[in-house]
């Protein structure tokens, strides 16, 4: 019997790289096949007018200045549509997006036909006048003037910046602003031949300055910001290579790229859900309720079969760990799954909120399924709660999520930590109190007081900073005795506040423990400081909850399931400080912090079951009953079984608010 041929199954997901307009660029009609979030993401200049191959144009023989003009014309466009305040509906934003695409295409058609300086001189009129964005009026002398039309003023793409880039008055101006500027910016120079920005290469001709008079005539030296960095380089090529290496070393961010290690072995010791059967796409549709699935074009049939088998078992493990129905895995049939179809580079896996799809790459995807599944649930719950995006980024909308975020980021101080914090705070308060006392007293003491007065002031100040009652009044009396004036009331009031605070500290020396950042939060920040990613990625709520959820699932399973959570504890790196000392950073929860976070996840899962977003049956398929008894799960809810879920309470509160009629304003008759 021939092996099963696995093709995309269920509803077509769409939006995958293999299906997009990547090569030809985006047209206005393409927006008809996109949803609102996709249009917001993809309507960009670089997707409409693909970046031209400027080097190919130069090789074709088009003059340097002309090609540079074409680049500057394209660069002067807004990178994406601009929305006036009145574009406040999806329909209006869609119209603006189509207008943006059409205008960019109009400019592209004009600019791409340019080949000579004479062509450049006509671009402004051909674009602005022929398309009705401007009209020409008689100006002073022979210089024409331009005036905007209503069509131009209603189009945010038409800007002064764009007009200045396209308007060229004369060949001499073109030579100055484009040809010479292109040469200055090394436009068209091969990357390996470019002198780094700010560096200059100089030939030493034997005249002028020579450091220690040891420069050899005919050699090169390198400068940057008027500083001589290196000399006696035998050739210009050697000087160029030295400058490039120096610039490369100086410009490094010092951050490393984190890529989860590919699992050498994918081990699973759980129940045999398949009974030896090979899984097909229909199983994903029937068992979990996925709306669709797809495979990458380069994923062969053996890889597809292995992915289907391991993914199926991992998802069954996930349902078992959470004590939910298999049908809950696809969030009420809204989720899709892809194997190697939508990823690129070294990414292990990712969730696409635009298309509600999890993608697991062929090489690194194993081990990240639970992490990405949480991203999908986070997005799904955000929609349920009225958030514009992930619920973890809008945790205030759902108290159990807020509790999870707090558990991830903060924990109670130990008595030692509280004492150390209080010591620092108290020392700062003493300095502030002394400064206020000196401000009120020192000038009078130094000018009018003798040594005895100075000793008396020092004694009173010590009593004041220790919180002794009445010390401020005694300071004021001393000032009146030596200068004839008391401390002004505004300053006395501030000193009384410090006296009270210092007395309270003295009477209550044991500080009340507060909150301190968790090791998980601190390490996540350190991971961001040492590993390349967009700013704030590692310590973001979205990523911290996903990493913590993978650990939660791993802890809730009584057996090993690498395809599901093999990367749960893989976020580890080594950081070095300035002195060269190394530190192992683990950006996942551990120890007591992990227990607190797991408890918060328990409450979320329990509450989602009360709301019936998750369901759980009396039978837990192929999972040891002793692992997580159902009766224990039920007790994890924030409420008793006779009370509504958190989501239910919030919905009731909103309904009640809407039910209260808004009183109408009435106007009293004039009398």
Short mmCIF file of C-alpha atoms in Angstrom, two decimals, residues 174-413:
data_model
loop_
_atom_site.label_atom_id
_atom_site.label_comp_id
_atom_site.label_asym_id
_atom_site.label_seq_id
_atom_site.Cartn_x
_atom_site.Cartn_y
_atom_site.Cartn_z
CA UNK A 174 20.86 68.56 -10.49
CA UNK A 175 24.66 68.22 -10.70
CA UNK A 176 25.05 69.70 -7.21
CA UNK A 177 22.16 68.01 -5.41
CA UNK A 178 22.28 64.59 -7.01
CA UNK A 179 25.48 63.71 -8.86
CA UNK A 180 27.89 65.23 -6.33
CA UNK A 181 25.80 64.15 -3.37
CA UNK A 182 25.72 60.59 -4.71
CA UNK A 183 29.50 60.61 -4.91
CA UNK A 184 29.76 62.00 -1.39
CA UNK A 185 27.47 59.28 -0.01
CA UNK A 186 29.37 56.59 -1.99
CA UNK A 187 26.11 55.66 -3.70
CA UNK A 188 26.71 52.81 -6.13
CA UNK A 189 30.01 51.85 -4.53
CA UNK A 190 30.25 48.15 -3.74
CA UNK A 191 29.79 47.38 -0.04
CA UNK A 192 33.28 45.93 0.29
CA UNK A 193 34.75 49.12 -1.21
CA UNK A 194 32.91 51.66 0.93
CA UNK A 195 34.82 53.76 3.43
CA UNK A 196 32.88 53.53 6.72
CA UNK A 197 30.87 56.60 7.70
CA UNK A 198 33.03 59.20 9.44
CA UNK A 199 36.35 57.64 8.38
CA UNK A 200 38.76 59.15 5.86
CA UNK A 201 41.77 57.67 4.05
CA UNK A 202 44.75 59.91 3.30
CA UNK A 203 47.93 59.47 1.28
CA UNK A 204 51.04 60.77 3.06
CA UNK A 205 53.23 62.59 0.52
CA UNK A 206 56.12 63.28 2.86
CA UNK A 207 54.98 66.80 3.67
CA UNK A 208 53.14 68.12 6.69
CA UNK A 209 52.35 66.33 9.92
CA UNK A 210 53.99 63.02 10.77
CA UNK A 211 53.46 61.42 14.15
CA UNK A 212 56.89 61.10 15.80
CA UNK A 213 58.27 61.86 12.34
CA UNK A 214 58.20 58.16 11.54
CA UNK A 215 55.65 58.12 8.70
CA UNK A 216 56.83 56.68 5.43
CA UNK A 217 56.22 58.65 2.26
CA UNK A 218 53.71 57.02 -0.08
CA UNK A 219 51.83 55.23 2.70
CA UNK A 220 48.26 55.82 3.90
CA UNK A 221 46.83 56.89 7.23
CA UNK A 222 43.25 56.70 8.57
CA UNK A 223 41.38 59.43 10.46
CA UNK A 224 38.02 59.73 12.17
CA UNK A 225 36.67 63.00 13.58
CA UNK A 226 40.07 64.65 13.13
CA UNK A 227 41.77 61.87 15.13
CA UNK A 228 44.55 59.83 13.51
CA UNK A 229 43.76 56.18 14.11
CA UNK A 230 46.42 54.34 12.10
CA UNK A 231 49.37 55.19 9.87
CA UNK A 232 52.00 53.64 7.62
CA UNK A 233 49.48 51.46 5.80
CA UNK A 234 51.19 50.39 2.55
CA UNK A 235 48.24 50.74 0.13
CA UNK A 236 44.82 52.34 -0.06
CA UNK A 237 43.31 48.84 -0.07
CA UNK A 238 45.10 48.06 3.19
CA UNK A 239 43.90 51.34 4.70
CA UNK A 240 40.34 50.60 3.60
CA UNK A 241 40.39 47.11 5.11
CA UNK A 242 41.80 48.47 8.38
CA UNK A 243 39.06 51.14 8.60
CA UNK A 244 36.32 48.61 7.84
CA UNK A 245 37.53 46.22 10.52
CA UNK A 246 37.87 49.04 13.04
CA UNK A 247 34.38 50.36 12.27
CA UNK A 248 32.93 46.86 12.51
CA UNK A 249 34.41 46.33 15.95
CA UNK A 250 33.29 49.74 17.18
CA UNK A 251 29.78 49.35 15.80
CA UNK A 252 28.88 46.00 17.30
CA UNK A 253 25.99 46.10 19.71
CA UNK A 254 27.62 43.44 21.82
CA UNK A 255 24.40 41.42 21.70
CA UNK A 256 24.24 37.79 20.67
CA UNK A 257 21.48 36.14 18.71
CA UNK A 258 19.47 33.60 20.68
CA UNK A 259 18.22 30.59 18.74
CA UNK A 260 16.75 27.65 20.66
CA UNK A 261 18.95 24.61 20.11
CA UNK A 262 17.49 22.02 17.79
CA UNK A 263 16.45 18.98 19.79
CA UNK A 264 18.78 16.10 19.01
CA UNK A 265 16.16 13.57 20.08
CA UNK A 266 12.40 14.06 20.39
CA UNK A 267 11.32 11.83 23.25
CA UNK A 268 7.81 11.10 24.41
CA UNK A 269 6.94 8.64 27.18
CA UNK A 270 3.19 9.21 27.38
CA UNK A 271 0.20 7.07 26.41
CA UNK A 272 -0.13 5.69 22.87
CA UNK A 273 -2.91 7.88 21.50
CA UNK A 274 -2.39 6.67 17.93
CA UNK A 275 -2.32 2.91 18.54
CA UNK A 276 0.23 2.66 15.76
CA UNK A 277 -1.93 4.55 13.27
CA UNK A 278 -0.41 7.16 10.94
CA UNK A 279 -2.08 10.54 11.45
CA UNK A 280 -3.54 12.51 8.52
CA UNK A 281 -4.87 16.04 8.27
CA UNK A 282 -8.45 14.88 8.77
CA UNK A 283 -7.55 13.73 12.28
CA UNK A 284 -6.64 17.33 13.16
CA UNK A 285 -9.98 18.52 11.84
CA UNK A 286 -12.04 15.80 13.53
CA UNK A 287 -10.19 15.48 16.85
CA UNK A 288 -9.23 19.05 17.68
CA UNK A 289 -11.52 21.09 15.44
CA UNK A 290 -8.76 22.99 13.62
CA UNK A 291 -10.14 25.09 10.82
CA UNK A 292 -7.27 24.15 8.53
CA UNK A 293 -3.65 23.13 8.15
CA UNK A 294 -0.90 23.43 5.59
CA UNK A 295 2.62 22.28 4.79
CA UNK A 296 5.61 24.10 3.40
CA UNK A 297 6.44 23.39 -0.21
CA UNK A 298 9.87 22.08 0.76
CA UNK A 299 8.57 19.68 3.43
CA UNK A 300 8.73 16.16 1.94
CA UNK A 301 6.12 13.48 2.61
CA UNK A 302 8.20 11.73 5.30
CA UNK A 303 8.66 15.04 7.15
CA UNK A 304 4.96 15.78 6.83
CA UNK A 305 4.04 12.40 8.28
CA UNK A 306 6.46 12.77 11.19
CA UNK A 307 5.17 16.29 11.92
CA UNK A 308 1.55 15.15 11.85
CA UNK A 309 2.24 12.24 14.20
CA UNK A 310 4.29 14.20 16.74
CA UNK A 311 2.02 17.24 16.62
CA UNK A 312 -1.08 15.11 17.18
CA UNK A 313 0.41 13.38 20.22
CA UNK A 314 1.69 16.67 21.64
CA UNK A 315 -1.72 18.33 21.32
CA UNK A 316 -3.37 15.36 23.04
CA UNK A 317 -0.79 15.77 25.82
CA UNK A 318 -1.66 19.46 26.08
CA UNK A 319 -5.37 18.71 26.43
CA UNK A 320 -4.56 16.12 29.09
CA UNK A 321 -2.28 18.47 31.04
CA UNK A 322 -4.97 21.17 31.13
CA UNK A 323 -7.82 18.67 31.71
CA UNK A 324 -9.73 20.10 28.78
CA UNK A 325 -11.54 18.58 25.84
CA UNK A 326 -9.59 17.90 22.65
CA UNK A 327 -12.00 20.31 20.92
CA UNK A 328 -10.79 23.13 23.17
CA UNK A 329 -7.36 23.00 21.55
CA UNK A 330 -8.48 24.97 18.47
CA UNK A 331 -10.26 27.74 20.47
CA UNK A 332 -13.77 26.94 19.26
CA UNK A 333 -12.56 26.09 15.75
CA UNK A 334 -10.78 29.41 15.11
CA UNK A 335 -7.17 28.14 15.09
CA UNK A 336 -5.16 26.78 12.16
CA UNK A 337 -1.83 24.97 12.15
CA UNK A 338 1.06 24.89 9.69
CA UNK A 339 4.20 22.78 9.44
CA UNK A 340 7.15 24.53 7.84
CA UNK A 341 4.87 26.64 5.64
CA UNK A 342 5.11 30.14 6.99
CA UNK A 343 8.43 30.46 8.80
CA UNK A 344 11.84 31.69 7.76
CA UNK A 345 15.34 31.96 9.12
CA UNK A 346 16.19 30.49 12.50
CA UNK A 347 12.81 31.06 14.14
CA UNK A 348 11.73 27.94 16.02
CA UNK A 349 8.04 28.65 15.61
CA UNK A 350 5.63 31.53 15.63
CA UNK A 351 1.98 32.43 15.98
CA UNK A 352 0.37 34.73 13.40
CA UNK A 353 -2.41 36.81 14.93
CA UNK A 354 -3.40 38.07 11.49
CA UNK A 355 -4.40 34.60 10.33
CA UNK A 356 -4.82 32.82 13.69
CA UNK A 357 -2.30 30.14 12.78
CA UNK A 358 0.56 28.39 14.59
CA UNK A 359 3.56 27.55 12.44
CA UNK A 360 6.19 25.03 13.48
CA UNK A 361 9.34 25.08 11.36
CA UNK A 362 10.92 21.86 10.18
CA UNK A 363 14.24 22.25 11.96
CA UNK A 364 13.56 24.10 15.20
CA UNK A 365 9.79 23.88 15.66
CA UNK A 366 9.86 20.75 17.81
CA UNK A 367 9.70 21.79 21.45
CA UNK A 368 7.83 25.10 21.04
CA UNK A 369 4.23 24.00 20.49
CA UNK A 370 2.97 24.83 24.00
CA UNK A 371 4.67 28.25 23.85
CA UNK A 372 2.99 29.16 20.55
CA UNK A 373 -0.35 27.66 21.58
CA UNK A 374 -0.42 30.05 24.52
CA UNK A 375 0.18 32.99 22.16
CA UNK A 376 -2.89 31.87 20.23
CA UNK A 377 -4.99 31.57 23.39
CA UNK A 378 -3.70 34.95 24.60
CA UNK A 379 -4.85 36.48 21.31
CA UNK A 380 -8.19 34.63 21.37
CA UNK A 381 -8.95 35.76 24.93
CA UNK A 382 -7.97 39.32 23.99
CA UNK A 383 -10.71 39.27 21.38
CA UNK A 384 -13.17 37.83 23.90
CA UNK A 385 -12.39 40.58 26.41
CA UNK A 386 -12.48 43.46 23.91
CA UNK A 387 -8.71 44.04 23.82
CA UNK A 388 -7.03 45.25 20.66
CA UNK A 389 -4.47 42.47 20.62
CA UNK A 390 -3.19 40.04 23.23
CA UNK A 391 -4.96 39.88 26.58
CA UNK A 392 -1.63 39.78 28.46
CA UNK A 393 -0.94 43.28 27.09
CA UNK A 394 -4.32 44.38 28.46
CA UNK A 395 -4.30 42.40 31.71
CA UNK A 396 -6.46 44.98 33.51
CA UNK A 397 -9.43 43.64 31.54
CA UNK A 398 -9.26 40.24 33.25
CA UNK A 399 -8.25 39.96 36.95
CA UNK A 400 -6.84 36.40 36.72
CA UNK A 401 -4.48 37.57 33.95
CA UNK A 402 -3.49 40.57 36.06
CA UNK A 403 -2.72 38.17 38.91
CA UNK A 404 -0.54 36.09 36.56
CA UNK A 405 1.42 39.14 35.39
CA UNK A 406 1.98 40.21 39.01
CA UNK A 407 3.16 36.72 39.96
CA UNK A 408 5.62 36.70 37.06
CA UNK A 409 7.12 40.09 37.80
CA UNK A 410 6.98 40.62 41.56
CA UNK A 411 7.29 38.64 44.77
CA UNK A 412 7.25 39.45 48.48
CA UNK A 413 10.49 40.71 49.97
#
